[in-house]
PDB file of C-alpha atoms in Angstrom:
ATOM      1  CA  MET A   1     254.045 295.327 134.606  1.00 50.00           C
ATOM      2  CA  LYS A   2     257.661 294.297 134.317  1.00 49.00           C
ATOM      3  CA  THR A   3     260.815 296.356 134.195  1.00 51.00           C
ATOM      4  CA  LYS A   4     264.533 295.798 134.522  1.00 54.00           C
ATOM      5  CA  ARG A   5     265.719 295.809 138.135  1.00 62.00           C
ATOM      6  CA  TYR A   6     267.847 298.855 138.935  1.00 71.00           C
ATOM      7  CA  VAL A   7     270.080 299.060 141.997  1.00 79.00           C
ATOM      8  CA  PHE A   8     269.513 301.609 144.741  1.00 88.00           C
ATOM      9  CA  ASN A   9     272.358 301.786 147.266  1.00 90.00           C
ATOM     10  CA  PRO A  10     271.357 304.260 149.978  1.00 93.00           C
ATOM     11  CA  THR A  11     274.132 305.336 152.296  1.00 92.00           C
ATOM     12  CA  GLN A  12     274.587 306.913 155.729  1.00 94.00           C
ATOM     13  CA  PRO A  13     278.127 308.378 155.503  1.00 92.00           C
ATOM     14  CA  GLU A  14     278.160 309.974 158.949  1.00 89.00           C
ATOM     15  CA  MET A  15     277.130 306.761 160.626  1.00 87.00           C
ATOM     16  CA  LYS A  16     280.299 305.181 159.273  1.00 82.00           C
ATOM     17  CA  SER A  17     282.519 308.038 160.402  1.00 79.00           C
ATOM     18  CA  HIS A  18     281.003 308.668 163.858  1.00 82.00           C
ATOM     19  CA  CYS A  19     280.763 305.063 165.114  1.00 85.00           C
ATOM     20  CA  HIS A  20     283.265 302.820 166.838  1.00 84.00           C
ATOM     21  CA  LEU A  21     284.240 299.518 165.151  1.00 88.00           C
ATOM     22  CA  TYR A  22     281.853 300.036 162.238  1.00 93.00           C
ATOM     23  CA  MET A  23     281.562 297.149 159.764  1.00 95.00           C
ATOM     24  CA  GLU A  24     279.130 296.377 156.967  1.00 95.00           C
ATOM     25  CA  TYR A  25     278.128 293.780 154.404  1.00 95.00           C
ATOM     26  CA  GLN A  26     276.186 294.577 151.240  1.00 92.00           C
ATOM     27  CA  PRO A  27     274.351 291.542 149.868  1.00 91.00           C
ATOM     28  CA  LYS A  28     274.222 290.907 146.157  1.00 82.00           C
ATOM     29  CA  LYS A  29     271.225 292.610 144.577  1.00 73.00           C
ATOM     30  CA  THR A  30     268.711 290.358 142.827  1.00 65.00           C
ATOM     31  CA  ALA A  31     265.121 290.755 141.648  1.00 58.00           C
ATOM     32  CA  ALA A  32     264.001 289.491 145.066  1.00 63.00           C
ATOM     33  CA  SER A  33     266.321 291.661 147.175  1.00 78.00           C
ATOM     34  CA  GLU A  34     264.903 292.851 150.471  1.00 89.00           C
ATOM     35  CA  VAL A  35     268.039 294.065 152.264  1.00 93.00           C
ATOM     36  CA  SER A  36     270.229 296.933 151.139  1.00 93.00           C
ATOM     37  CA  LEU A  37     272.854 296.576 153.870  1.00 95.00           C
ATOM     38  CA  PHE A  38     273.839 294.720 157.033  1.00 97.00           C
ATOM     39  CA  TYR A  39     275.990 296.703 159.454  1.00 97.00           C
ATOM     40  CA  GLN A  40     277.298 296.671 163.004  1.00 96.00           C
ATOM     41  CA  PHE A  41     278.869 299.284 165.251  1.00 94.00           C
ATOM     42  CA  LYS A  42     279.515 300.264 168.849  1.00 92.00           C
ATOM     43  CA  ILE A  43     278.619 303.410 170.758  1.00 88.00           C
ATOM     44  CA  ASP A  44     281.248 303.833 173.458  1.00 83.00           C
ATOM     45  CA  ARG A  45     280.866 305.583 176.793  1.00 80.00           C
ATOM     46  CA  SER A  46     282.608 308.765 175.611  1.00 78.00           C
ATOM     47  CA  SER A  47     280.152 309.187 172.726  1.00 77.00           C
ATOM     48  CA  PRO A  48     277.360 311.780 172.968  1.00 79.00           C
ATOM     49  CA  GLY A  49     274.962 308.982 172.002  1.00 84.00           C
ATOM     50  CA  THR A  50     273.690 310.623 168.811  1.00 89.00           C
ATOM     51  CA  LEU A  51     274.434 310.015 165.134  1.00 91.00           C
ATOM     52  CA  PRO A  52     273.647 312.258 162.153  1.00 92.00           C
ATOM     53  CA  ILE A  53     271.199 310.545 159.766  1.00 94.00           C
ATOM     54  CA  ILE A  54     270.274 311.696 156.259  1.00 95.00           C
ATOM     55  CA  PRO A  55     267.148 310.895 154.183  1.00 95.00           C
ATOM     56  CA  ASP A  56     267.380 307.510 152.439  1.00 95.00           C
ATOM     57  CA  GLY A  57     263.762 306.324 152.130  1.00 95.00           C
ATOM     58  CA  CYS A  58     264.522 303.045 153.947  1.00 95.00           C
ATOM     59  CA  LEU A  59     263.537 301.313 157.164  1.00 94.00           C
ATOM     60  CA  ASP A  60     266.325 300.101 159.456  1.00 95.00           C
ATOM     61  CA  LEU A  61     265.893 297.260 161.925  1.00 95.00           C
ATOM     62  CA  LEU A  62     268.221 298.098 164.821  1.00 95.00           C
ATOM     63  CA  PHE A  63     269.101 295.507 167.451  1.00 95.00           C
ATOM     64  CA  CYS A  64     270.851 296.911 170.513  1.00 94.00           C
ATOM     65  CA  PHE A  65     272.940 294.501 172.598  1.00 92.00           C
ATOM     66  CA  ASN A  66     273.629 295.688 176.113  1.00 85.00           C
ATOM     67  CA  PRO A  67     274.025 293.441 179.191  1.00 81.00           C
ATOM     68  CA  SER A  68     271.464 295.433 181.166  1.00 84.00           C
ATOM     69  CA  ASN A  69     269.117 296.695 178.443  1.00 84.00           C
ATOM     70  CA  SER A  70     268.925 294.938 175.070  1.00 88.00           C
ATOM     71  CA  PHE A  71     266.127 295.985 172.743  1.00 92.00           C
ATOM     72  CA  ALA A  72     265.100 296.304 169.086  1.00 93.00           C
ATOM     73  CA  VAL A  73     263.630 299.266 167.204  1.00 94.00           C
ATOM     74  CA  ILE A  74     262.724 300.300 163.690  1.00 94.00           C
ATOM     75  CA  GLY A  75     264.550 303.418 162.551  1.00 92.00           C
ATOM     76  CA  THR A  76     262.771 305.453 159.887  1.00 93.00           C
ATOM     77  CA  SER A  77     264.121 307.714 157.178  1.00 94.00           C
ATOM     78  CA  PRO A  78     263.972 311.388 158.179  1.00 93.00           C
ATOM     79  CA  HIS A  79     262.751 314.087 155.819  1.00 93.00           C
ATOM     80  CA  HIS A  80     265.893 316.118 156.545  1.00 94.00           C
ATOM     81  CA  ARG A  81     269.343 315.468 157.998  1.00 95.00           C
ATOM     82  CA  CYS A  82     269.076 315.234 161.783  1.00 92.00           C
ATOM     83  CA  SER A  83     270.506 313.368 164.778  1.00 92.00           C
ATOM     84  CA  TYR A  84     269.049 310.107 166.139  1.00 92.00           C
ATOM     85  CA  SER A  85     269.695 308.898 169.676  1.00 90.00           C
ATOM     86  CA  PHE A  86     271.514 305.654 170.459  1.00 92.00           C
ATOM     87  CA  GLN A  87     272.323 303.958 173.757  1.00 89.00           C
ATOM     88  CA  THR A  88     275.921 304.447 174.842  1.00 88.00           C
ATOM     89  CA  ASP A  89     278.216 301.577 175.837  1.00 88.00           C
ATOM     90  CA  SER A  90     276.279 299.300 173.468  1.00 91.00           C
ATOM     91  CA  GLU A  91     276.720 297.272 170.307  1.00 93.00           C
ATOM     92  CA  TYR A  92     274.197 297.607 167.487  1.00 95.00           C
ATOM     93  CA  PHE A  93     273.403 295.252 164.633  1.00 97.00           C
ATOM     94  CA  GLY A  94     271.475 296.909 161.811  1.00 96.00           C
ATOM     95  CA  VAL A  95     269.532 295.735 158.766  1.00 96.00           C
ATOM     96  CA  ARG A  96     268.638 298.363 156.156  1.00 96.00           C
ATOM     97  CA  LEU A  97     265.522 297.248 154.312  1.00 94.00           C
ATOM     98  CA  LEU A  98     264.941 298.457 150.769  1.00 93.00           C
ATOM     99  CA  PRO A  99     261.703 300.421 150.248  1.00 91.00           C
ATOM    100  CA  GLU A 100     260.324 297.633 148.030  1.00 88.00           C
ATOM    101  CA  GLN A 101     260.709 294.936 150.716  1.00 88.00           C
ATOM    102  CA  SER A 102     257.558 292.872 151.235  1.00 85.00           C
ATOM    103  CA  SER A 103     258.526 290.148 153.745  1.00 85.00           C
ATOM    104  CA  PHE A 104     257.920 292.248 156.859  1.00 86.00           C
ATOM    105  CA  LYS A 105     254.278 293.208 157.311  1.00 84.00           C
ATOM    106  CA  LEU A 106     253.840 296.435 159.245  1.00 85.00           C
ATOM    107  CA  LYS A 107     251.028 296.913 161.743  1.00 86.00           C
ATOM    108  CA  CYS A 108     250.515 300.458 160.441  1.00 84.00           C
ATOM    109  CA  SER A 109     251.045 302.392 157.224  1.00 81.00           C
ATOM    110  CA  SER A 110     254.539 303.604 156.387  1.00 86.00           C
ATOM    111  CA  LYS A 111     253.228 307.168 156.403  1.00 84.00           C
ATOM    112  CA  GLU A 112     252.294 306.781 160.087  1.00 86.00           C
ATOM    113  CA  LEU A 113     255.615 305.105 160.813  1.00 86.00           C
ATOM    114  CA  ILE A 114     257.942 307.793 159.452  1.00 85.00           C
ATOM    115  CA  GLN A 115     256.417 310.431 161.693  1.00 81.00           C
ATOM    116  CA  GLN A 116     258.654 309.004 164.439  1.00 82.00           C
ATOM    117  CA  GLN A 117     262.415 308.399 164.484  1.00 83.00           C
ATOM    118  CA  GLN A 118     262.631 305.073 166.301  1.00 88.00           C
ATOM    119  CA  ILE A 119     259.772 302.789 167.307  1.00 91.00           C
ATOM    120  CA  PRO A 120     259.969 299.572 169.379  1.00 91.00           C
ATOM    121  CA  LEU A 121     260.079 296.690 166.929  1.00 91.00           C
ATOM    122  CA  SER A 122     257.296 294.775 168.662  1.00 88.00           C
ATOM    123  CA  ASP A 123     254.935 297.747 168.213  1.00 90.00           C
ATOM    124  CA  VAL A 124     255.307 297.629 164.444  1.00 89.00           C
ATOM    125  CA  LEU A 125     256.221 294.092 163.372  1.00 86.00           C
ATOM    126  CA  HIS A 126     255.134 290.583 164.284  1.00 80.00           C
ATOM    127  CA  MET A 127     258.434 288.935 165.236  1.00 78.00           C
ATOM    128  CA  ASN A 128     259.251 286.048 167.554  1.00 78.00           C
ATOM    129  CA  ASP A 129     260.226 287.248 171.042  1.00 73.00           C
ATOM    130  CA  SER A 130     263.302 285.021 171.023  1.00 85.00           C
ATOM    131  CA  PHE A 131     264.707 286.599 167.843  1.00 89.00           C
ATOM    132  CA  LEU A 132     266.650 289.312 169.691  1.00 88.00           C
ATOM    133  CA  GLU A 133     268.119 286.753 172.094  1.00 89.00           C
ATOM    134  CA  GLU A 134     269.157 284.484 169.235  1.00 91.00           C
ATOM    135  CA  LEU A 135     270.888 287.360 167.451  1.00 93.00           C
ATOM    136  CA  ALA A 136     272.624 288.487 170.636  1.00 90.00           C
ATOM    137  CA  VAL A 137     274.285 285.115 171.282  1.00 92.00           C
ATOM    138  CA  ARG A 138     275.775 284.958 167.781  1.00 93.00           C
ATOM    139  CA  PRO A 139     279.488 285.641 168.426  1.00 90.00           C
ATOM    140  CA  SER A 140     280.303 287.472 165.185  1.00 95.00           C
ATOM    141  CA  PHE A 141     278.871 289.916 162.690  1.00 97.00           C
ATOM    142  CA  GLU A 142     278.996 287.283 159.938  1.00 96.00           C
ATOM    143  CA  GLU A 143     276.993 284.798 162.000  1.00 97.00           C
ATOM    144  CA  ARG A 144     274.353 287.439 162.757  1.00 96.00           C
ATOM    145  CA  VAL A 145     274.039 288.151 159.031  1.00 96.00           C
ATOM    146  CA  MET A 146     273.635 284.425 158.339  1.00 95.00           C
ATOM    147  CA  TYR A 147     271.024 284.049 161.088  1.00 94.00           C
ATOM    148  CA  PHE A 148     269.016 287.019 159.850  1.00 94.00           C
ATOM    149  CA  ASN A 149     269.157 285.747 156.263  1.00 92.00           C
ATOM    150  CA  SER A 150     267.862 282.355 157.361  1.00 91.00           C
ATOM    151  CA  TYR A 151     264.984 284.070 159.169  1.00 88.00           C
ATOM    152  CA  LEU A 152     264.242 286.231 156.125  1.00 87.00           C
ATOM    153  CA  THR A 153     264.151 283.158 153.878  1.00 84.00           C
ATOM    154  CA  SER A 154     261.492 281.642 156.121  1.00 81.00           C
ATOM    155  CA  GLN A 155     259.175 284.630 155.678  1.00 76.00           C
ATOM    156  CA  CYS A 156     256.538 284.726 152.951  1.00 67.00           C
ATOM    157  CA  ALA A 157     256.782 287.834 150.818  1.00 63.00           C
ATOM    158  CA  ASP A 158     253.538 289.780 150.548  1.00 64.00           C
ATOM    159  CA  VAL A 159     252.909 289.927 146.799  1.00 65.00           C
ATOM    160  CA  ASP A 160     249.878 291.717 145.406  1.00 73.00           C
ATOM    161  CA  TYR A 161     249.082 294.005 142.514  1.00 79.00           C
ATOM    162  CA  GLU A 162     249.487 297.174 144.558  1.00 86.00           C
ATOM    163  CA  ARG A 163     252.932 296.037 145.696  1.00 86.00           C
ATOM    164  CA  ASN A 164     253.858 295.240 142.070  1.00 88.00           C
ATOM    165  CA  LEU A 165     252.749 298.730 141.051  1.00 92.00           C
ATOM    166  CA  ILE A 166     254.925 300.334 143.737  1.00 92.00           C
ATOM    167  CA  THR A 167     257.930 298.188 142.784  1.00 90.00           C
ATOM    168  CA  TYR A 168     257.485 299.144 139.118  1.00 92.00           C
ATOM    169  CA  CYS A 169     257.369 302.858 139.996  1.00 94.00           C
ATOM    170  CA  LEU A 170     260.367 302.564 142.329  1.00 94.00           C
ATOM    171  CA  ASN A 171     262.410 300.972 139.571  1.00 92.00           C
ATOM    172  CA  LYS A 172     261.517 303.836 137.247  1.00 93.00           C
ATOM    173  CA  ILE A 173     262.681 306.300 139.889  1.00 94.00           C
ATOM    174  CA  TYR A 174     265.911 304.344 140.420  1.00 93.00           C
ATOM    175  CA  ALA A 175     266.512 304.077 136.665  1.00 91.00           C
ATOM    176  CA  THR A 176     266.303 307.858 136.247  1.00 90.00           C
ATOM    177  CA  GLU A 177     268.179 308.539 139.511  1.00 87.00           C
ATOM    178  CA  GLY A 178     265.200 310.487 140.790  1.00 89.00           C
ATOM    179  CA  GLN A 179     264.613 312.495 137.643  1.00 87.00           C
ATOM    180  CA  ILE A 180     261.066 311.429 136.848  1.00 89.00           C
ATOM    181  CA  ASN A 181     257.761 313.017 137.853  1.00 89.00           C
ATOM    182  CA  ILE A 182     254.457 311.546 138.929  1.00 91.00           C
ATOM    183  CA  LYS A 183     252.741 312.454 135.633  1.00 92.00           C
ATOM    184  CA  ASP A 184     255.251 310.227 133.812  1.00 92.00           C
ATOM    185  CA  LEU A 185     254.552 307.397 136.279  1.00 93.00           C
ATOM    186  CA  ALA A 186     250.809 307.877 135.872  1.00 93.00           C
ATOM    187  CA  GLY A 187     251.124 307.834 132.087  1.00 92.00           C
ATOM    188  CA  GLU A 188     253.182 304.625 132.083  1.00 90.00           C
ATOM    189  CA  THR A 189     251.003 302.738 134.567  1.00 91.00           C
ATOM    190  CA  GLY A 190     247.569 304.018 133.588  1.00 92.00           C
ATOM    191  CA  TYR A 191     246.732 305.056 137.146  1.00 93.00           C
ATOM    192  CA  SER A 192     245.894 308.554 138.322  1.00 95.00           C
ATOM    193  CA  ASP A 193     248.376 310.834 140.093  1.00 93.00           C
ATOM    194  CA  ARG A 194     246.223 310.694 143.221  1.00 94.00           C
ATOM    195  CA  TYR A 195     246.086 306.884 143.318  1.00 95.00           C
ATOM    196  CA  ILE A 196     249.857 306.491 142.900  1.00 94.00           C
ATOM    197  CA  ARG A 197     250.524 309.136 145.539  1.00 94.00           C
ATOM    198  CA  LYS A 198     248.179 307.415 147.997  1.00 93.00           C
ATOM    199  CA  LYS A 199     249.798 303.992 147.473  1.00 93.00           C
ATOM    200  CA  PHE A 200     253.295 305.454 147.824  1.00 94.00           C
ATOM    201  CA  GLU A 201     252.388 307.025 151.153  1.00 91.00           C
ATOM    202  CA  ASP A 202     250.860 303.735 152.362  1.00 90.00           C
ATOM    203  CA  TYR A 203     253.774 301.515 151.290  1.00 90.00           C
ATOM    204  CA  ILE A 204     256.806 303.864 151.280  1.00 93.00           C
ATOM    205  CA  GLY A 205     255.759 306.695 153.608  1.00 91.00           C
ATOM    206  CA  PHE A 206     256.727 309.390 151.113  1.00 94.00           C
ATOM    207  CA  SER A 207     255.012 310.772 148.035  1.00 94.00           C
ATOM    208  CA  PRO A 208     256.596 309.893 144.658  1.00 94.00           C
ATOM    209  CA  LYS A 209     257.960 313.445 144.447  1.00 94.00           C
ATOM    210  CA  GLN A 210     259.493 313.287 147.920  1.00 94.00           C
ATOM    211  CA  PHE A 211     260.994 309.860 147.303  1.00 96.00           C
ATOM    212  CA  SER A 212     262.417 310.953 143.928  1.00 94.00           C
ATOM    213  CA  GLN A 213     264.089 313.881 145.672  1.00 92.00           C
ATOM    214  CA  ILE A 214     265.565 311.500 148.250  1.00 95.00           C
ATOM    215  CA  VAL A 215     266.967 309.256 145.485  1.00 94.00           C
ATOM    216  CA  LYS A 216     268.433 312.290 143.719  1.00 89.00           C
ATOM    217  CA  LEU A 217     269.941 313.465 147.020  1.00 91.00           C
ATOM    218  CA  GLN A 218     271.459 310.033 147.704  1.00 93.00           C
ATOM    219  CA  HIS A 219     273.058 309.925 144.255  1.00 88.00           C
ATOM    220  CA  SER A 220     274.466 313.430 144.609  1.00 86.00           C
ATOM    221  CA  VAL A 221     275.875 312.593 148.087  1.00 89.00           C
ATOM    222  CA  HIS A 222     277.495 309.466 146.643  1.00 88.00           C
ATOM    223  CA  GLN A 223     279.104 311.456 143.832  1.00 84.00           C
ATOM    224  CA  LEU A 224     280.136 314.187 146.249  1.00 85.00           C
ATOM    225  CA  LEU A 225     281.925 311.780 148.602  1.00 84.00           C
ATOM    226  CA  GLU A 226     282.997 308.859 146.420  1.00 78.00           C
ATOM    227  CA  SER A 227     284.250 310.597 143.286  1.00 73.00           C
ATOM    228  CA  ASP A 228     286.553 313.428 142.336  1.00 70.00           C
ATOM    229  CA  LEU A 229     283.835 315.168 140.335  1.00 65.00           C
ATOM    230  CA  LYS A 230     283.624 318.904 140.766  1.00 71.00           C
ATOM    231  CA  LEU A 231     280.324 320.372 141.874  1.00 72.00           C
ATOM    232  CA  ASP A 232     279.619 321.752 138.402  1.00 70.00           C
ATOM    233  CA  ASN A 233     279.857 318.217 136.970  1.00 71.00           C
ATOM    234  CA  ILE A 234     277.515 316.831 139.638  1.00 68.00           C
ATOM    235  CA  ILE A 235     275.034 319.617 138.948  1.00 69.00           C
ATOM    236  CA  ASP A 236     275.057 318.851 135.216  1.00 67.00           C
ATOM    237  CA  GLU A 237     274.755 315.097 135.777  1.00 65.00           C
ATOM    238  CA  TYR A 238     271.727 315.271 138.053  1.00 57.00           C
ATOM    239  CA  GLY A 239     269.635 317.703 136.070  1.00 55.00           C
ATOM    240  CA  PHE A 240     269.706 320.771 138.315  1.00 56.00           C
ATOM    241  CA  TYR A 241     269.015 324.036 136.574  1.00 55.00           C
ATOM    242  CA  ASP A 242     272.039 325.855 137.980  1.00 65.00           C
ATOM    243  CA  LYS A 243     274.399 325.969 140.946  1.00 75.00           C
ATOM    244  CA  ALA A 244     272.020 328.092 143.040  1.00 78.00           C
ATOM    245  CA  HIS A 245     269.208 325.558 142.510  1.00 76.00           C
ATOM    246  CA  PHE A 246     271.488 322.658 143.475  1.00 80.00           C
ATOM    247  CA  TYR A 247     272.764 324.446 146.590  1.00 83.00           C
ATOM    248  CA  LYS A 248     269.243 325.357 147.688  1.00 84.00           C
ATOM    249  CA  GLY A 249     267.967 321.784 147.245  1.00 83.00           C
ATOM    250  CA  PHE A 250     270.994 320.234 148.949  1.00 88.00           C
ATOM    251  CA  LYS A 251     270.901 322.562 151.945  1.00 89.00           C
ATOM    252  CA  LYS A 252     267.131 322.058 152.310  1.00 90.00           C
ATOM    253  CA  TYR A 253     267.720 318.381 153.087  1.00 93.00           C
ATOM    254  CA  MET A 254     271.219 318.419 154.563  1.00 92.00           C
ATOM    255  CA  GLU A 255     271.385 321.724 156.490  1.00 90.00           C
ATOM    256  CA  LEU A 256     274.897 322.151 155.052  1.00 89.00           C
ATOM    257  CA  THR A 257     276.201 323.297 151.682  1.00 88.00           C
ATOM    258  CA  PRO A 258     277.797 320.572 149.492  1.00 87.00           C
ATOM    259  CA  GLU A 259     281.292 321.870 150.305  1.00 85.00           C
ATOM    260  CA  GLN A 260     280.563 321.924 154.034  1.00 88.00           C
ATOM    261  CA  TYR A 261     279.216 318.390 153.946  1.00 89.00           C
ATOM    262  CA  ARG A 262     282.189 317.093 151.961  1.00 85.00           C
ATOM    263  CA  ARG A 263     284.591 318.733 154.424  1.00 85.00           C
ATOM    264  CA  SER A 264     282.682 317.417 157.466  1.00 84.00           C
ATOM    265  CA  ILE A 265     283.014 313.829 156.229  1.00 84.00           C
ATOM    266  CA  ALA A 266     286.679 314.252 155.272  1.00 75.00           C
ATOM    267  CA  SER A 267     287.538 315.580 158.736  1.00 73.00           C
ATOM    268  CA  ASN A 268     286.182 312.518 160.562  1.00 68.00           C
TER     269      ASN A 268
END
């Protein structure tokens, strides 16, 4: 199964606005892309040590650099907007992995993984113990990105038919901006609804329906914050039945109305 590669650019707007010295680098997307975003930020002593996180369907590798307590965790995508804890007076280097990544082999299923917010990296991934130390001594964000990319290049991607099936379905979801259902995916691939749902939960952690809703949410958040479109235009563009349906779906995941969320970002 082959399909054109569509770009998914998940975002965490409140992470950008609530952090100190935030910077990011988005690598060029190719058919073999594994990373959506590299980013770095600081949590200063006056910070409450929490950041609001929204659903994005991704896994984030988070490396915390602190003179007395450096560590690495995997941050998972929440089902709803919530706050994750971070260590104060620390610098973080983050790598947002796309859902279709296959270079990092997890010790458990993604469904098990997303039941927790942050898990020690060593509990979930096989990674050299010196990796954190090597990242920490890199003096700049750019050099950390280069070091991580060199490590990623050395990994062997896990390619199998099940992974190809998931990648094909993900691309269909990206291409329709979340406006496709599992029956359409089953019809195109020849597999049953149940089989596709099971493989999505194993590899992605979410069902196809849940992940499609996350993609739709991410696109609507992007339009809400990055464009001058009015809400009525966003509602029409993303296939919601009416304003009440859009508001209900948005608030279900974000705990704020679209106007409240737009204002909260603008005020920071």
